[in-house]
Short mmCIF file of C-alpha atoms and ligand atoms in Angstrom, two decimals:
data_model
loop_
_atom_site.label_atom_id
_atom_site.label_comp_id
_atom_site.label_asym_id
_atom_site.label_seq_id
_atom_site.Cartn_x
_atom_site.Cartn_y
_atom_site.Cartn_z
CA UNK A 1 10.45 15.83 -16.29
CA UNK A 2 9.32 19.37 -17.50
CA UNK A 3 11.04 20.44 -20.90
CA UNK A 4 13.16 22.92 -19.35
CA UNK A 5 16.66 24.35 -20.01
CA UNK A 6 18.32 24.56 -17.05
CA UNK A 7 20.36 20.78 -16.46
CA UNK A 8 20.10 19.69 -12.12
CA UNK A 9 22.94 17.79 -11.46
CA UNK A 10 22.87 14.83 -9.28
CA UNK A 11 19.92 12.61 -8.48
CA UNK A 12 16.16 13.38 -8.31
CA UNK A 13 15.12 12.88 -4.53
CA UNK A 14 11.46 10.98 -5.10
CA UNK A 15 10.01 10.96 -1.10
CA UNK A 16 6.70 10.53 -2.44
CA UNK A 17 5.34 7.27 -0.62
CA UNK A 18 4.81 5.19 -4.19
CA UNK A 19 5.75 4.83 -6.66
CA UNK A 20 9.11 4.41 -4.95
CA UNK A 21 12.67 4.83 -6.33
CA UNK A 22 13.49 1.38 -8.20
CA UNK A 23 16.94 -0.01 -7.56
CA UNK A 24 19.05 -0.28 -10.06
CA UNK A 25 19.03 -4.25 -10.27
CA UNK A 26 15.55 -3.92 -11.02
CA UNK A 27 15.74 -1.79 -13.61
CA UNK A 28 18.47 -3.67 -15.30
CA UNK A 29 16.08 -7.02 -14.82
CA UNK A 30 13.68 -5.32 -17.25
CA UNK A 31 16.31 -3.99 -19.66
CA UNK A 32 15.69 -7.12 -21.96
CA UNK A 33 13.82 -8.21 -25.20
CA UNK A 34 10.36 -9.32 -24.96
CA UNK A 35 9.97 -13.09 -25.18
CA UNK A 36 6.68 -15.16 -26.41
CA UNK A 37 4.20 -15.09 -23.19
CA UNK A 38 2.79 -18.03 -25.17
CA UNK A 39 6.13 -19.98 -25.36
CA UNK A 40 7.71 -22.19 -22.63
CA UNK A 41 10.36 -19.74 -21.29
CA UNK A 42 7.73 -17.59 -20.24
CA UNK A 43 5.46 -20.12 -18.42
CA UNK A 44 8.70 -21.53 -16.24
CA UNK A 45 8.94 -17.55 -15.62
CA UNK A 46 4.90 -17.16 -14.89
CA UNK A 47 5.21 -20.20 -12.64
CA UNK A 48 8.54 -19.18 -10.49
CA UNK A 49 7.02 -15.46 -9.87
CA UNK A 50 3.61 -16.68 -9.14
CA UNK A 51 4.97 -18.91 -6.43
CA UNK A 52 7.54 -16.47 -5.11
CA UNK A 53 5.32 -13.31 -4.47
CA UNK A 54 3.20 -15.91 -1.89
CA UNK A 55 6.19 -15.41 0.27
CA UNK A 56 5.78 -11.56 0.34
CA UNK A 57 2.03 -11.85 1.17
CA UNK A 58 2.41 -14.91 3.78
CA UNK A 59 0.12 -17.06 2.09
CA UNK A 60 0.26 -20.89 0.41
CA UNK A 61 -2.65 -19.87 -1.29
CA UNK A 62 -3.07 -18.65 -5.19
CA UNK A 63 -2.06 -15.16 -5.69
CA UNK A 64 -3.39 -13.59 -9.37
CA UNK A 65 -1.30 -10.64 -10.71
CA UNK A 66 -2.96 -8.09 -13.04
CA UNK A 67 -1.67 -5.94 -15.77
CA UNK A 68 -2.96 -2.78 -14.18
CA UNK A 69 -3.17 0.06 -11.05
CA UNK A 70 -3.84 -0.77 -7.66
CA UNK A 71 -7.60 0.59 -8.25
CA UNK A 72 -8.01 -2.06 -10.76
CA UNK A 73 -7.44 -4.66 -7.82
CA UNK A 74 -9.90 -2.61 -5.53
CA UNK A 75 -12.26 -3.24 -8.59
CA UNK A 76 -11.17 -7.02 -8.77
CA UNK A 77 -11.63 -7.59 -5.13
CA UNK A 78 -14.90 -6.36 -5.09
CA UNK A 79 -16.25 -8.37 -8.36
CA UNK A 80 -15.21 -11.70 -7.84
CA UNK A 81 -16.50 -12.06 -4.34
CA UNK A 82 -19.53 -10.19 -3.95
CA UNK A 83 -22.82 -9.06 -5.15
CA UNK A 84 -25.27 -6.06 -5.37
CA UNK A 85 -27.14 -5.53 -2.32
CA UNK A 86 -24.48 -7.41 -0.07
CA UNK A 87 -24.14 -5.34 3.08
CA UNK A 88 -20.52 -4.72 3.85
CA UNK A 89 -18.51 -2.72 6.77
CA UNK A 90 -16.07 -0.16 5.60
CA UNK A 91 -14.00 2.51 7.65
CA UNK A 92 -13.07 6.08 6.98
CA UNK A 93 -9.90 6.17 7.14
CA UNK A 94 -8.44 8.71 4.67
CA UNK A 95 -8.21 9.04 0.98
CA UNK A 96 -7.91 5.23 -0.13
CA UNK A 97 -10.11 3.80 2.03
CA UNK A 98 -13.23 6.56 0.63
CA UNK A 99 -11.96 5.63 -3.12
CA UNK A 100 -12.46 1.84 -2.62
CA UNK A 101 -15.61 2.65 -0.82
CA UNK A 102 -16.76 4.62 -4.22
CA UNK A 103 -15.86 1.69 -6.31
CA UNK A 104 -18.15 -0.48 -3.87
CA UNK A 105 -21.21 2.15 -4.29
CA UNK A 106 -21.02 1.60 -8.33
CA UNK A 107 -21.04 -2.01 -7.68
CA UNK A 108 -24.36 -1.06 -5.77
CA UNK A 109 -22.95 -2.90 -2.35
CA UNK A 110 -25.46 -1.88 0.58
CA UNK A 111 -22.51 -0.03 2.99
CA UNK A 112 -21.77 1.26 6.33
CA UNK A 113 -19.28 3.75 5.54
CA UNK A 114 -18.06 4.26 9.60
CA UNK A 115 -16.98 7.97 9.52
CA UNK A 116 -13.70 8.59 10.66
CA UNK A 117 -11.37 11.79 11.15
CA UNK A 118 -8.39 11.04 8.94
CA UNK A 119 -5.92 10.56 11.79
CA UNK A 120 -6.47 7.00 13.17
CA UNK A 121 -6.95 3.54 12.20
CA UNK A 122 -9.40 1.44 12.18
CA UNK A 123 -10.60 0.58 15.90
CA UNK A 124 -10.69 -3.19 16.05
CA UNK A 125 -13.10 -2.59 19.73
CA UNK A 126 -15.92 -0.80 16.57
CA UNK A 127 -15.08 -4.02 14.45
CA UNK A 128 -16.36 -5.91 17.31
CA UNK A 129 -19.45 -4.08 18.29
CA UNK A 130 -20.65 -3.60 15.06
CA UNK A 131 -20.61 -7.53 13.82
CA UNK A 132 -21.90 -8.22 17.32
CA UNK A 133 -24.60 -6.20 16.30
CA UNK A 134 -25.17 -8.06 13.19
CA UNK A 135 -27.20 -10.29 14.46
CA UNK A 136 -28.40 -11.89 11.53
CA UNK A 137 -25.05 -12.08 9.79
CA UNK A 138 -25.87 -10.04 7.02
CA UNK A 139 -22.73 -8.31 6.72
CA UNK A 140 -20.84 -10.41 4.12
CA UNK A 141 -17.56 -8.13 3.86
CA UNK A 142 -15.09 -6.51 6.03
CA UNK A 143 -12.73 -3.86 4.39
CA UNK A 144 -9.64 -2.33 6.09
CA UNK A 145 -6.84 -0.19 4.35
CA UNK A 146 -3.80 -1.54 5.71
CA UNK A 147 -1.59 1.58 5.72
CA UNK A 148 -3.44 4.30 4.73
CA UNK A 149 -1.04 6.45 2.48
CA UNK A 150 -2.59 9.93 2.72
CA UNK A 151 -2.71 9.99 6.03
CA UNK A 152 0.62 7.84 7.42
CA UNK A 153 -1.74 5.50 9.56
CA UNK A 154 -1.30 2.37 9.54
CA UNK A 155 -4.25 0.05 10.83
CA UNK A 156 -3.98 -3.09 12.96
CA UNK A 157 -4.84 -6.38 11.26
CA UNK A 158 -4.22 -8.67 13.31
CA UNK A 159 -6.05 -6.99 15.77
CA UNK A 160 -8.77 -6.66 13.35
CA UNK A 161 -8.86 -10.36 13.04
CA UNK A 162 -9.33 -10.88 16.48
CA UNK A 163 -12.31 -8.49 16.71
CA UNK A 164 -13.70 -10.29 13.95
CA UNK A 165 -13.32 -13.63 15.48
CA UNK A 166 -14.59 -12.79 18.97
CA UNK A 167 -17.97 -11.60 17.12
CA UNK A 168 -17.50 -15.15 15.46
CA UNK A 169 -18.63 -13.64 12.66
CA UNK A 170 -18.12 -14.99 9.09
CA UNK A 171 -17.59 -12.07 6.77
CA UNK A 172 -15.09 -11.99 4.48
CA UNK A 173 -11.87 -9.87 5.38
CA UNK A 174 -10.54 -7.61 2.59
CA UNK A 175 -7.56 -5.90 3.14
CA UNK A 176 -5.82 -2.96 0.76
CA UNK A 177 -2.13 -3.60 1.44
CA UNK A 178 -0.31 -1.52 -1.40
CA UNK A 179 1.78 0.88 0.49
CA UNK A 180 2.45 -1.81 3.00
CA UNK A 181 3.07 -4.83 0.85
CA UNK A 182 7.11 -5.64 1.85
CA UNK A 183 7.49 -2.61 4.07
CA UNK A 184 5.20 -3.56 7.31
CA UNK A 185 4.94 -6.60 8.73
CA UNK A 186 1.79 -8.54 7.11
CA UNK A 187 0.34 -12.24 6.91
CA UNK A 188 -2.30 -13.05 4.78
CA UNK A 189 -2.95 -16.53 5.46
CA UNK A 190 -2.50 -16.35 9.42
CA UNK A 191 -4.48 -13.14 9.93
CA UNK A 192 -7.32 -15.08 7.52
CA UNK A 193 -7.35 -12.03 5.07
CA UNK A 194 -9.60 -13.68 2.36
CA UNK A 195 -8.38 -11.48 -0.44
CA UNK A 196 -5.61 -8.54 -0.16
CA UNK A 197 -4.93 -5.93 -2.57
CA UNK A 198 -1.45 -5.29 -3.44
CA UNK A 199 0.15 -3.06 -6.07
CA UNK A 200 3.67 -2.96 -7.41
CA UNK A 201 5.08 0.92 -6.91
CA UNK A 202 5.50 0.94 -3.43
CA UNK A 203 7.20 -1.16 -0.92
CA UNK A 204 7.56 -4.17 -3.96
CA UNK A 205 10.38 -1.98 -5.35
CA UNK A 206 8.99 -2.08 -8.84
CA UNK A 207 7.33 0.70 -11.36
CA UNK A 208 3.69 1.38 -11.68
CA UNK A 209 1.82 -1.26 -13.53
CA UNK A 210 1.24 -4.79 -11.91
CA UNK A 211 -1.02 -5.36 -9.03
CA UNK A 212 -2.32 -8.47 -6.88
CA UNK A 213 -5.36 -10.63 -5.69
CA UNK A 214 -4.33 -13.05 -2.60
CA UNK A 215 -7.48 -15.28 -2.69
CA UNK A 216 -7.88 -17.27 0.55
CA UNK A 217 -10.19 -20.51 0.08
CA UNK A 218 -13.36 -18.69 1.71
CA UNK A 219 -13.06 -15.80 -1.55
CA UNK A 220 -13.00 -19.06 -3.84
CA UNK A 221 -15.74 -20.40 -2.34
CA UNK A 222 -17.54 -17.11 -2.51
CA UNK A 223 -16.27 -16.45 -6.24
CA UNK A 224 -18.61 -19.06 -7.05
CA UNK A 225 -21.63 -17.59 -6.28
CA UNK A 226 -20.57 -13.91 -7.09
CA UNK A 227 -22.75 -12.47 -10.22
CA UNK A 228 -21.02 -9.38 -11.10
CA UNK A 229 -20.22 -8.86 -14.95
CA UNK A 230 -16.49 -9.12 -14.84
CA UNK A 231 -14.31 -10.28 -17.85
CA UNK A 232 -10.79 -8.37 -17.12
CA UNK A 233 -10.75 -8.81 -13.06
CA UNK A 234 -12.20 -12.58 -13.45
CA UNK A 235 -10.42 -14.76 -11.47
CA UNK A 236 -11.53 -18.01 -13.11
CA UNK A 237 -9.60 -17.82 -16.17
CA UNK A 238 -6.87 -16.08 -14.58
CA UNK A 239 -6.02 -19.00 -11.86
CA UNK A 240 -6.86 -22.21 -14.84
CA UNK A 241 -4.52 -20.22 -16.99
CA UNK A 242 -1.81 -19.43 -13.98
CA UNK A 243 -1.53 -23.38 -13.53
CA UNK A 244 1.18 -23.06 -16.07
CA UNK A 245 2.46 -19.86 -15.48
CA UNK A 246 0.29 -18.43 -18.35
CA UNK A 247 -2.46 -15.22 -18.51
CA UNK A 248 -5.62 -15.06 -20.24
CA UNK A 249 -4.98 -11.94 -21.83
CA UNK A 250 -0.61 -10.24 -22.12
CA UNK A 251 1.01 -10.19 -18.94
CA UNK A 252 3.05 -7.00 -18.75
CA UNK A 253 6.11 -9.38 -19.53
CA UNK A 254 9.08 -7.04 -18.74
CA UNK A 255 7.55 -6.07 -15.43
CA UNK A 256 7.66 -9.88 -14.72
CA UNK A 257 10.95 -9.77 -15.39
CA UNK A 258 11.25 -6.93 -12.93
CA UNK A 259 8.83 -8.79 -10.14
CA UNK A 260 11.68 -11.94 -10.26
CA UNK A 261 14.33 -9.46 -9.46
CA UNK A 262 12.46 -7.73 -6.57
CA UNK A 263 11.09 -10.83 -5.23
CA UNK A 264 14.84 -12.17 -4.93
CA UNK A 265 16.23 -9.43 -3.47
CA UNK A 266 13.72 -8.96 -0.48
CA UNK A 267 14.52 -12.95 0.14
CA UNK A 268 18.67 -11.88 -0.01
CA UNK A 269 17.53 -9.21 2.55
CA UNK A 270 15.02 -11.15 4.14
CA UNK A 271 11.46 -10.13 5.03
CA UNK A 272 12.08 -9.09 9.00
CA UNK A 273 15.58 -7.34 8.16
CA UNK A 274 12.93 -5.36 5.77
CA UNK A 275 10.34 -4.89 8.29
CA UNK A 276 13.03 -3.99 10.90
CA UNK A 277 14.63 -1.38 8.43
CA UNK A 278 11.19 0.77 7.46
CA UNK A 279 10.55 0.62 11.61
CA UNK A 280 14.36 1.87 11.66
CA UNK A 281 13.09 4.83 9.41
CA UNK A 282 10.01 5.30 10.25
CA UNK A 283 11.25 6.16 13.94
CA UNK A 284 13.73 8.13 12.68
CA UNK A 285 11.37 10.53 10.96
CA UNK A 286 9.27 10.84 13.70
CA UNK A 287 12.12 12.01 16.09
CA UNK A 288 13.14 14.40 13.10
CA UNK A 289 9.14 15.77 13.05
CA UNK A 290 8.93 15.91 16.89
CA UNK A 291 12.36 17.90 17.05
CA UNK A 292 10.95 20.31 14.33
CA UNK A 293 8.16 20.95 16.69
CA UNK A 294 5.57 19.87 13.90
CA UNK A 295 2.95 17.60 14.49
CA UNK A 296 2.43 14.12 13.04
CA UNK A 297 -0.91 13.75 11.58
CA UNK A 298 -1.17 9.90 12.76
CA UNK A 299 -2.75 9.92 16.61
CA UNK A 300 -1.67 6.97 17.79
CA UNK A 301 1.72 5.71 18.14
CA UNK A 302 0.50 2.11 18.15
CA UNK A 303 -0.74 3.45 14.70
CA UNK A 304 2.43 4.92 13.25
CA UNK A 305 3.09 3.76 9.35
CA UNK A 306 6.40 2.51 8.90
CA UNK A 307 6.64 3.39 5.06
CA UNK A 308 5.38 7.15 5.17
CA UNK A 309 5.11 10.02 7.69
CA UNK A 310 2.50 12.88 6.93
CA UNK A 311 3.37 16.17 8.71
CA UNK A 312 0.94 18.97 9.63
CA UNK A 313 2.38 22.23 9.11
CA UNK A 314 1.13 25.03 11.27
CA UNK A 315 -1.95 27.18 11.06
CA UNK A 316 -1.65 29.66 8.31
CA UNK A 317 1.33 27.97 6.78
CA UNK A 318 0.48 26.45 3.22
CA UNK A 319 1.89 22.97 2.85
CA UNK A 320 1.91 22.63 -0.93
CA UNK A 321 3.89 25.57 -0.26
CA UNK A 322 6.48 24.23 1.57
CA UNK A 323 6.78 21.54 -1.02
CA UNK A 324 7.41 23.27 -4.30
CA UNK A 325 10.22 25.18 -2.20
CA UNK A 326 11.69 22.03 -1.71
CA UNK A 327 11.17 21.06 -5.01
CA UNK A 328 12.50 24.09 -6.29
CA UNK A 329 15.55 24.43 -4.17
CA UNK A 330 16.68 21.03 -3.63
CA UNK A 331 14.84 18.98 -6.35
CA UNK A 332 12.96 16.66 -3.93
CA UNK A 333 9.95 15.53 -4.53
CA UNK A 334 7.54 15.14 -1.48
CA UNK A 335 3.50 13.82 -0.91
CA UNK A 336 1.17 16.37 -0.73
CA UNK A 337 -1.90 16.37 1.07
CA UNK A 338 -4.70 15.02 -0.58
CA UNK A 339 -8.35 15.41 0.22
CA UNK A 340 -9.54 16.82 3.21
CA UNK A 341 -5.92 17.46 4.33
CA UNK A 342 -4.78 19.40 1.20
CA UNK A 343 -2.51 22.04 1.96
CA UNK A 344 -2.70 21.15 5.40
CA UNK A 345 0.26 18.00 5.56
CA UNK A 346 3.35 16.88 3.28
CA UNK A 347 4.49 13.37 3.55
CA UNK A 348 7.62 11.84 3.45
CA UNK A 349 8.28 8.55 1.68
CA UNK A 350 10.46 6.34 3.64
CA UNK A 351 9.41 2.86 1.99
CA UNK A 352 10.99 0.84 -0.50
CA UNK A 353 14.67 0.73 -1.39
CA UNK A 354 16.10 2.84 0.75
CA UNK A 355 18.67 3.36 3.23
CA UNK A 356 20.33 5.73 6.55
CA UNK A 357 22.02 8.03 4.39
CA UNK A 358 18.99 8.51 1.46
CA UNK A 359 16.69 9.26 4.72
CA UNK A 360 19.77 11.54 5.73
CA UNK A 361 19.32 13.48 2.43
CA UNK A 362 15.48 13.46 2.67
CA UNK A 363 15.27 15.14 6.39
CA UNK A 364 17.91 17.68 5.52
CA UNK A 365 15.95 18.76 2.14
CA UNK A 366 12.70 19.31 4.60
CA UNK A 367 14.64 21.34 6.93
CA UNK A 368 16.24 23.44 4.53
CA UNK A 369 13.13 23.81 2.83
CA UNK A 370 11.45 24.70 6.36
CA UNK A 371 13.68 27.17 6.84
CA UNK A 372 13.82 28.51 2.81
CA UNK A 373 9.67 28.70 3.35
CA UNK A 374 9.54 30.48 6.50
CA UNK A 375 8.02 27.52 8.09
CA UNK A 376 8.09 28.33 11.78
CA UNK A 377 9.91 25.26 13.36
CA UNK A 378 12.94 24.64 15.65
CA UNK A 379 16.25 23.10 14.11
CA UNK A 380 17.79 20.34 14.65
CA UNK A 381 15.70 17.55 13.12
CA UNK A 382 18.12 16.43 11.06
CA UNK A 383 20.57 15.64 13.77
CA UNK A 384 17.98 14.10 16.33
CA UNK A 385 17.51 11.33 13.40
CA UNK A 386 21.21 11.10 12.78
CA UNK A 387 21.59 10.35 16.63
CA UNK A 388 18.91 7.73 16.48
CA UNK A 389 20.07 6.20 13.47
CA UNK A 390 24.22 6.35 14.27
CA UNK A 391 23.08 4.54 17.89
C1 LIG B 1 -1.38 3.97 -4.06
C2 LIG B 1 -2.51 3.33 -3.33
C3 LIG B 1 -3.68 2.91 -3.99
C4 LIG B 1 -3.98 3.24 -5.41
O1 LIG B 1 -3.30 2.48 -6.29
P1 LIG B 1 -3.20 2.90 -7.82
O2 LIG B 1 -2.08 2.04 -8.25
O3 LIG B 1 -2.91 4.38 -7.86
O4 LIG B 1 -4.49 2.58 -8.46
C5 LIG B 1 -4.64 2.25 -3.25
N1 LIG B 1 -4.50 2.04 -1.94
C6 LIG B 1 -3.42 2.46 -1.27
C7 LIG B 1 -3.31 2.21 0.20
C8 LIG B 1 -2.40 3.12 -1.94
O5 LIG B 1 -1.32 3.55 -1.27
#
């Protein structure tokens, strides 16, 4: 928060889509003293948290957790399975999805970056065509943004796996799932994702700082004949050292403690009743947006995101605007627009721990702040959500 001098009473509304708003059980997990990451205590710990996050991503397979950003994962991804020259398939789909394709042009990966317009997923039918065309099987990757956060699109991986099966193709499937990661429905091991790319500060309900390699058997295999210098992202100390719930290098101990926590209270809740309750808000935004007489920058309904909505404002309105009005008025903090859609969308978080009544809150900031901005838009938003949600 800015040194200022004027107090706001009540809470901070943070509607950005990650990091999310960490429940308080969470943060009262990591209220604790630091023990020895060498000693015993901490490898039982290592071991139970290691085992428990394979729930969240659907896999019996080893999951690595690194001391770092979701980009450093990206990074990790990219190193431990591949090498330069390697011709790999990636997809336009918004902001993420054209940073992870930078990190694979330093790594000197030979890509076809398949252009795309920032308001759909990707289309499982151009999976298909291009690895049919691929007759050689030179392609050796596959990489797909699950939810694409800057745009509110979320792209169909199962699907995905289909197309990539009907072209009986054998390239690896990479999948970025860090604003979908225990907010949408996803399955690494049954959707043969070889490695996905998690991150804590989204749906995971924890703060910035830890993020995740799922590693299917196929990645292994191709670890082994990957020749990128890596040290920090290696995987091959990592996994001898997980074994026994140890790191090569400090695990970021107290957000272990945190990742316990979280991990045990999506179980209490279970998985679907989480899945069910982003759908829950995600439709509820949408009837809010529609109502409003805005657009939703996401094309497809079969494409909607669950964990975030971005909203175009109309020509000649300023959306970054809108936003520090709502700041400003109602101390809520909403997405902007990044990219090619600056100015031109907000988003609206509605992942992570959250419920009716915070969504409630969140809808009637935007409206007032519609209204406060000179937005032109109908009223009455806020109530078709309320319908929908008191149903
Ligand atoms: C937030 C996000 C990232 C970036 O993660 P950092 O932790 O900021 O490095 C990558 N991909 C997606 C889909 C994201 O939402």
């Amino acid at each position: 928060m800015a040194k200022s001098n004027s107090f706001k009473a009540g809470r901070h509304f943070l509607q950005i889509p990650g990091p999310t708003n960490i429940p308080d059980r969470v943060l009262r997990a990591m209220d604790r003293a630091i023990i020895d990451h060498r000693g015993p205590e901490f490898g039982e710990l290592g071991k139970r948290v290691l085992d428990k996050i394979k729930l969240v991503f659907k896999t019996s397979q080893p999951v690595v957790m690194y001391p770092g950003s979701g980009t450093g994962a990206w990074e990790a991804a990219i190193v431990n399975t591949l090498n330069a020259g390697d011709k790999v398939l990636m997809f336009e789909t918004g902001q993420f999805s054209s940073l992870w394709w930078e990190i694979a042009q330093k790594f000197n990966l030979d890509i076809d970056f398949v252009p795309g317009d920032w308001r759909t997923g990707v289309d499982p039918k151009v999976v298909e065509q291009k690895l049919n065309e691929d007759k050689d099987k030179k392609i050796k990757a596959v990489f797909v943004v699950h939810n694409e956060t800057s745009t509110g699109v979320a792209s169909r991986i199962g699907e995905i796996r289909k197309a990539i099966d009907n072209a009986n193709h054998p390239a690896l499937f990479m999948v970025d799932t860090i604003s979908s990661l225990a907010s949408i429905d996803y399955r690494h091991e049954e959707w043969k994702v070889d490695v996905t790319v998690g991150g804590s500060q989204k749906g995971l309900l924890l703060p910035p700082g830890l993020s995740f390699n799922a590693i299917s058997g196929k990645a292994l295999e191709a670890h082994k004949n990957a020749k990128q210098p890596k040290h920090y992202w290696d995987w091959k100390p990592m996994l001898e050292n997980n074994k026994n719930g140890f790191f090569p290098f400090t695990p970021a101990t107290n957000l272990v403690y945190g990742l316990e926590e979280a991990l045990d209270m999506l179980m209490e809740e279970g998985l679907d009743n989480v899945f069910a309750r982003h759908v829950r808000h995600g439709e509820a935004t949408r009837l809010a947006v529609k109502a409003w007489g805005l657009e939703i920058l996401c094309k497809n309904p079969e494409e909607y995101s669950n964990s975030l909505t971005a909203v175009l404002v109309p020509e000649g309105c300023d959306a970054d605007h809108l936003r520090k009005v709502i700041l400003d008025e109602y101390d809520m903090s909403l997405g902007m627009g990044l990219n090619k859609v600056k100015g031109k969308v907000f988003r609206i978080g509605h992942l992570g721990d959250f419920n009716d009544l915070m969504l409630a809150g969140t809808l009637s900031g935007v409206e007032m702040g519609l209204k406060k901005a000179g937005v032109p838009y109908k009223p009455g938003g806020i109530m078709a959500a309320l319908d929908f949600l008191s149903k």
